[in-house]
Every structure is written in structure tokens, then in C-alpha cells.
Amino acid sequence: MLLHLGDEEVIHSKDVLAILDINALKASELASEFLKKHESNRSLTDLSGNAAKSVVITDKTIYLSPLSASTLKKRASDRLELENGWNIK
């Protein structure tokens, strides 16, 4: 299934390795270095216009999303339930 990350960017939900809150990453020096490294390698895509709320990690690209991590996780979970044929209440 597809997962909308914001700014008209859609990826396959199966490609998502992690969805993280941006504030948790900013608090970590190691995570900040991780983001800077990917930004310099041009494998970081900012969809938020410098107002990121979450980070979505795939095997090829790191996305900064304007949507919260909880919103993205819920969307991914809802789609997973649909794939498995479960009913959403």
C-alpha cells in the first residue's frame, strides 16, 4: 500500500524502515550527525519546508515530513489492516 508523507510525496509502506519524531532525533547528537550525513550525500529529502515533525527512513532515502510521526504511523497501520482484510472501526 501507499503512504502519503506530505508535499505530494507518496511511497510504498513496505519500504518504510522507521518513522521517528523529529524532536527525539534533535535531542541526540548521533542522530543529528546521521541526518547531516544524509543531507550531504543528497539522500535526505525535506518535504516540510523546514517545519519537519517527523523523519521517515527507507533503505534509499530519509524524508523529513510535515506530518507528525503518530499520524504517519496510524496511516501505515490503517493501510496494513486493509491489506490483511481487517475491518477498521
XYZ file of N, CA, C and O in Angstrom:
356
model
N 0.842 -1.185 0.000
C 0.000 0.000 0.000
C 0.880 1.238 0.000
O 2.063 1.182 0.306
N 0.268 2.351 -0.288
C 0.990 3.612 -0.391
C 0.818 4.434 0.876
O -0.218 4.381 1.536
N 1.846 5.209 1.184
C 1.832 6.069 2.369
C 2.161 7.490 1.924
O 3.226 7.738 1.353
N 1.238 8.426 2.163
C 1.441 9.833 1.803
C 2.236 10.501 2.917
O 1.845 10.492 4.077
N 3.379 11.103 2.551
C 4.269 11.727 3.527
C 4.104 13.235 3.623
O 4.659 13.857 4.519
N 3.374 13.816 2.694
C 3.232 15.264 2.632
C 3.872 15.789 1.361
O 4.679 15.109 0.724
N 3.509 17.004 0.977
C 4.052 17.670 -0.206
C 3.993 16.777 -1.437
O 4.952 16.676 -2.198
N 2.878 16.098 -1.622
C 2.621 15.242 -2.780
C 3.594 14.075 -2.921
O 3.739 13.506 -4.004
N 4.282 13.695 -1.850
C 5.220 12.565 -1.879
C 4.527 11.320 -1.320
O 3.977 11.344 -0.222
N 4.554 10.268 -2.110
C 3.934 9.002 -1.728
C 4.967 7.898 -1.911
O 5.674 7.862 -2.916
N 5.063 7.017 -0.920
C 5.995 5.887 -1.010
C 5.242 4.603 -0.670
O 4.144 4.649 -0.099
N 5.836 3.478 -0.992
C 5.254 2.195 -0.608
C 5.493 1.980 0.883
O 6.612 2.151 1.370
N 4.467 1.608 1.598
C 4.595 1.412 3.044
C 5.562 0.282 3.379
O 6.203 0.311 4.420
N 5.730 -0.681 2.471
C 6.664 -1.778 2.720
C 8.124 -1.314 2.712
O 8.992 -1.990 3.234
N 8.393 -0.128 2.140
C 9.749 0.413 2.077
C 10.157 1.149 3.348
O 11.324 1.485 3.527
N 9.207 1.416 4.233
C 9.480 2.173 5.455
C 10.206 1.293 6.469
O 9.732 0.225 6.842
N 11.373 1.787 6.891
C 12.134 1.096 7.938
C 11.807 1.658 9.317
O 11.776 0.921 10.294
N 11.584 2.980 9.381
C 11.269 3.613 10.667
C 10.560 4.937 10.434
O 10.796 5.617 9.440
N 9.691 5.275 11.390
C 9.053 6.593 11.442
C 9.355 7.140 12.828
O 8.968 6.540 13.836
N 10.076 8.266 12.871
C 10.557 8.804 14.141
C 10.123 10.247 14.335
O 9.997 11.003 13.370
N 9.943 10.636 15.581
C 9.618 12.011 15.930
C 10.876 12.867 15.778
O 11.940 12.499 16.267
N 10.774 13.997 15.121
C 11.934 14.856 14.863
C 12.541 15.396 16.153
O 13.762 15.534 16.258
N 11.717 15.671 17.162
C 12.237 16.209 18.425
C 13.136 15.203 19.134
O 14.124 15.581 19.755
N 12.801 13.935 19.044
C 13.643 12.896 19.652
C 14.998 12.831 18.947
O 16.023 12.619 19.592
N 14.991 13.021 17.648
C 16.246 12.986 16.896
C 17.100 14.209 17.162
O 18.321 14.118 17.238
N 16.471 15.364 17.292
C 17.224 16.593 17.547
C 17.916 16.561 18.905
O 18.932 17.212 19.099
N 17.366 15.787 19.834
C 17.950 15.689 21.163
C 19.191 14.805 21.188
O 19.962 14.840 22.140
N 19.398 14.042 20.138
C 20.526 13.120 20.070
C 21.599 13.648 19.125
O 21.332 13.918 17.957
N 22.818 13.771 19.637
C 23.925 14.234 18.804
C 24.213 13.238 17.681
O 24.472 13.619 16.540
N 24.144 11.959 17.984
C 24.384 10.919 16.983
C 23.335 10.978 15.866
O 23.669 10.884 14.684
N 22.077 11.165 16.234
C 21.007 11.250 15.238
C 21.150 12.506 14.386
O 20.912 12.474 13.179
N 21.567 13.599 14.989
C 21.794 14.832 14.230
C 22.903 14.633 13.206
O 22.794 15.088 12.066
N 23.959 13.947 13.593
C 25.048 13.638 12.662
C 24.555 12.737 11.528
O 24.948 12.906 10.370
N 23.687 11.783 11.867
C 23.094 10.887 10.877
C 22.344 11.687 9.804
O 22.521 11.470 8.609
N 21.519 12.645 10.247
C 20.754 13.465 9.310
C 21.668 14.352 8.463
O 21.462 14.500 7.265
N 22.692 14.941 9.091
C 23.629 15.790 8.356
C 24.379 14.986 7.300
O 24.605 15.469 6.188
N 24.759 13.764 7.641
C 25.468 12.912 6.687
C 24.591 12.629 5.464
O 25.036 12.729 4.327
N 23.337 12.293 5.706
C 22.429 12.004 4.591
C 22.094 13.260 3.790
O 21.882 13.177 2.587
N 22.072 14.399 4.453
C 21.840 15.649 3.738
C 23.014 15.946 2.799
O 22.812 16.325 1.642
N 24.232 15.731 3.267
C 25.402 15.976 2.419
C 25.518 14.950 1.296
O 26.047 15.252 0.230
N 25.003 13.736 1.511
C 25.007 12.693 0.475
C 23.822 12.827 -0.486
O 23.668 12.018 -1.384
N 22.991 13.821 -0.238
C 21.788 14.075 -1.037
C 20.783 12.919 -0.993
O 20.050 12.691 -1.935
N 20.787 12.194 0.102
C 19.794 11.137 0.278
C 18.746 11.547 1.313
O 18.003 10.726 1.813
N 18.718 12.853 1.634
C 17.725 13.403 2.552
C 16.801 14.316 1.748
O 17.271 15.187 1.020
N 15.497 14.094 1.880
C 14.509 14.901 1.166
C 13.628 15.607 2.187
O 12.943 14.966 2.983
N 13.671 16.934 2.157
C 12.863 17.729 3.084
C 11.539 18.081 2.412
O 11.493 18.892 1.497
N 10.467 17.459 2.871
C 9.126 17.705 2.345
C 8.391 18.763 3.158
O 7.273 19.131 2.828
N 9.040 19.236 4.222
C 8.345 20.054 5.209
C 8.559 21.554 5.062
O 7.907 22.321 5.756
N 9.491 21.981 4.220
C 9.793 23.402 4.147
C 10.367 23.906 5.461
O 9.982 24.955 5.956
N 11.260 23.136 6.055
C 11.919 23.452 7.330
C 10.959 23.493 8.517
O 11.213 24.186 9.488
N 9.856 22.758 8.427
C 8.912 22.642 9.543
C 8.631 21.164 9.805
O 7.486 20.756 9.976
N 9.686 20.360 9.828
C 9.539 18.908 9.964
C 9.015 18.528 11.340
O 9.398 19.108 12.354
N 8.126 17.554 11.347
C 7.610 16.976 12.584
C 8.057 15.531 12.748
O 8.019 14.990 13.844
N 8.448 14.897 11.631
C 8.862 13.500 11.706
C 9.919 13.190 10.652
O 10.120 13.951 9.706
N 10.564 12.061 10.859
C 11.574 11.559 9.933
C 11.134 10.160 9.519
O 10.823 9.319 10.373
N 11.083 9.924 8.215
C 10.727 8.613 7.681
C 11.972 8.052 7.015
O 12.542 8.677 6.110
N 12.406 6.894 7.479
C 13.624 6.279 6.968
C 13.264 5.099 6.083
O 12.525 4.208 6.502
N 13.781 5.134 4.852
C 13.669 3.997 3.938
C 15.082 3.538 3.616
O 16.053 4.166 4.047
N 15.202 2.471 2.860
C 16.543 1.979 2.552
C 17.290 2.886 1.584
O 18.511 2.834 1.509
N 16.592 3.758 0.863
C 17.238 4.627 -0.122
C 17.252 6.096 0.273
O 18.164 6.823 -0.088
N 16.234 6.541 0.978
C 16.069 7.970 1.252
C 15.580 8.201 2.667
O 14.851 7.377 3.227
N 15.976 9.335 3.225
C 15.458 9.811 4.501
C 14.550 10.998 4.172
O 14.959 11.922 3.473
N 13.306 10.964 4.652
C 12.348 12.030 4.384
C 12.067 12.806 5.664
O 11.844 12.203 6.717
N 12.058 14.138 5.568
C 11.584 14.997 6.640
C 10.161 15.369 6.278
O 9.918 15.999 5.245
N 9.216 14.962 7.106
C 7.798 15.138 6.794
C 7.159 16.205 7.670
O 7.478 16.319 8.858
N 6.215 16.972 7.106
C 5.475 17.949 7.904
C 4.389 17.292 8.759
O 3.782 17.952 9.600
N 4.154 16.009 8.553
C 3.141 15.286 9.321
C 3.789 14.665 10.552
O 4.946 14.256 10.520
N 3.029 14.562 11.627
C 3.584 14.002 12.862
C 3.829 12.504 12.711
O 3.200 11.817 11.896
N 4.761 12.008 13.513
C 5.083 10.586 13.486
C 3.861 9.748 13.833
O 3.615 8.710 13.216
N 3.050 10.204 14.786
C 1.864 9.440 15.169
C 0.847 9.373 14.027
O 0.217 8.336 13.814
N 0.693 10.454 13.278
C -0.217 10.455 12.120
C 0.265 9.473 11.064
O -0.521 8.685 10.529
N 1.560 9.515 10.759
C 2.108 8.611 9.747
C 2.007 7.152 10.188
O 1.670 6.282 9.389
N 2.288 6.889 11.456
C 2.198 5.515 11.965
C 0.759 5.014 11.897
O 0.509 3.865 11.547
N -0.196 5.890 12.220
C -1.597 5.491 12.147
C -1.995 5.201 10.706
O -2.654 4.203 10.428
N -1.581 6.055 9.775
C -1.888 5.821 8.367
C -1.295 4.500 7.889
O -1.943 3.739 7.179
N -0.051 4.236 8.270
C 0.605 2.992 7.863
C -0.101 1.796 8.475
O -0.316 0.783 7.813
N -0.519 1.914 9.726
C -1.219 0.836 10.413
C -2.586 0.585 9.781
O -2.974 -0.562 9.567
N -3.313 1.654 9.470
C -4.628 1.516 8.834
C -4.506 0.802 7.505
O -5.297 -0.070 7.171
N -3.503 1.139 6.745
C -3.324 0.514 5.437
C -2.908 -0.943 5.579
O -3.306 -1.781 4.782
N -2.121 -1.242 6.591
C -1.732 -2.628 6.832
C -2.959 -3.468 7.168
O -3.113 -4.582 6.686
N -3.852 -2.913 7.983
C -5.081 -3.626 8.318
C -5.921 -3.863 7.076
O -6.514 -4.923 6.915
N -5.983 -2.880 6.181
C -6.731 -3.051 4.939
C -6.110 -4.146 4.076
O -6.815 -4.941 3.466
N -4.774 -4.179 4.014
C -4.088 -5.207 3.229
C -4.406 -6.601 3.752
O -4.540 -7.547 2.994
N -4.528 -6.715 5.073
C -4.786 -8.009 5.690
C -6.264 -8.347 5.740
O -6.639 -9.401 6.248
N -7.108 -7.458 5.246
C -8.538 -7.732 5.191
C -9.270 -7.483 6.495
O -10.384 -7.949 6.667
N -8.661 -6.767 7.425
C -9.308 -6.466 8.686
C -10.202 -5.252 8.518
O -9.982 -4.398 7.684
N -11.222 -5.165 9.352
C -12.112 -4.014 9.315
C -11.611 -2.944 10.247
O -11.161 -3.222 11.354
N -11.686 -1.701 9.797
C -11.308 -0.563 10.631
C -12.568 -0.005 11.245
O -13.555 0.222 10.556
N -12.528 0.230 12.528
C -13.698 0.768 13.237
C -13.749 2.254 13.122
O -12.810 2.936 13.107
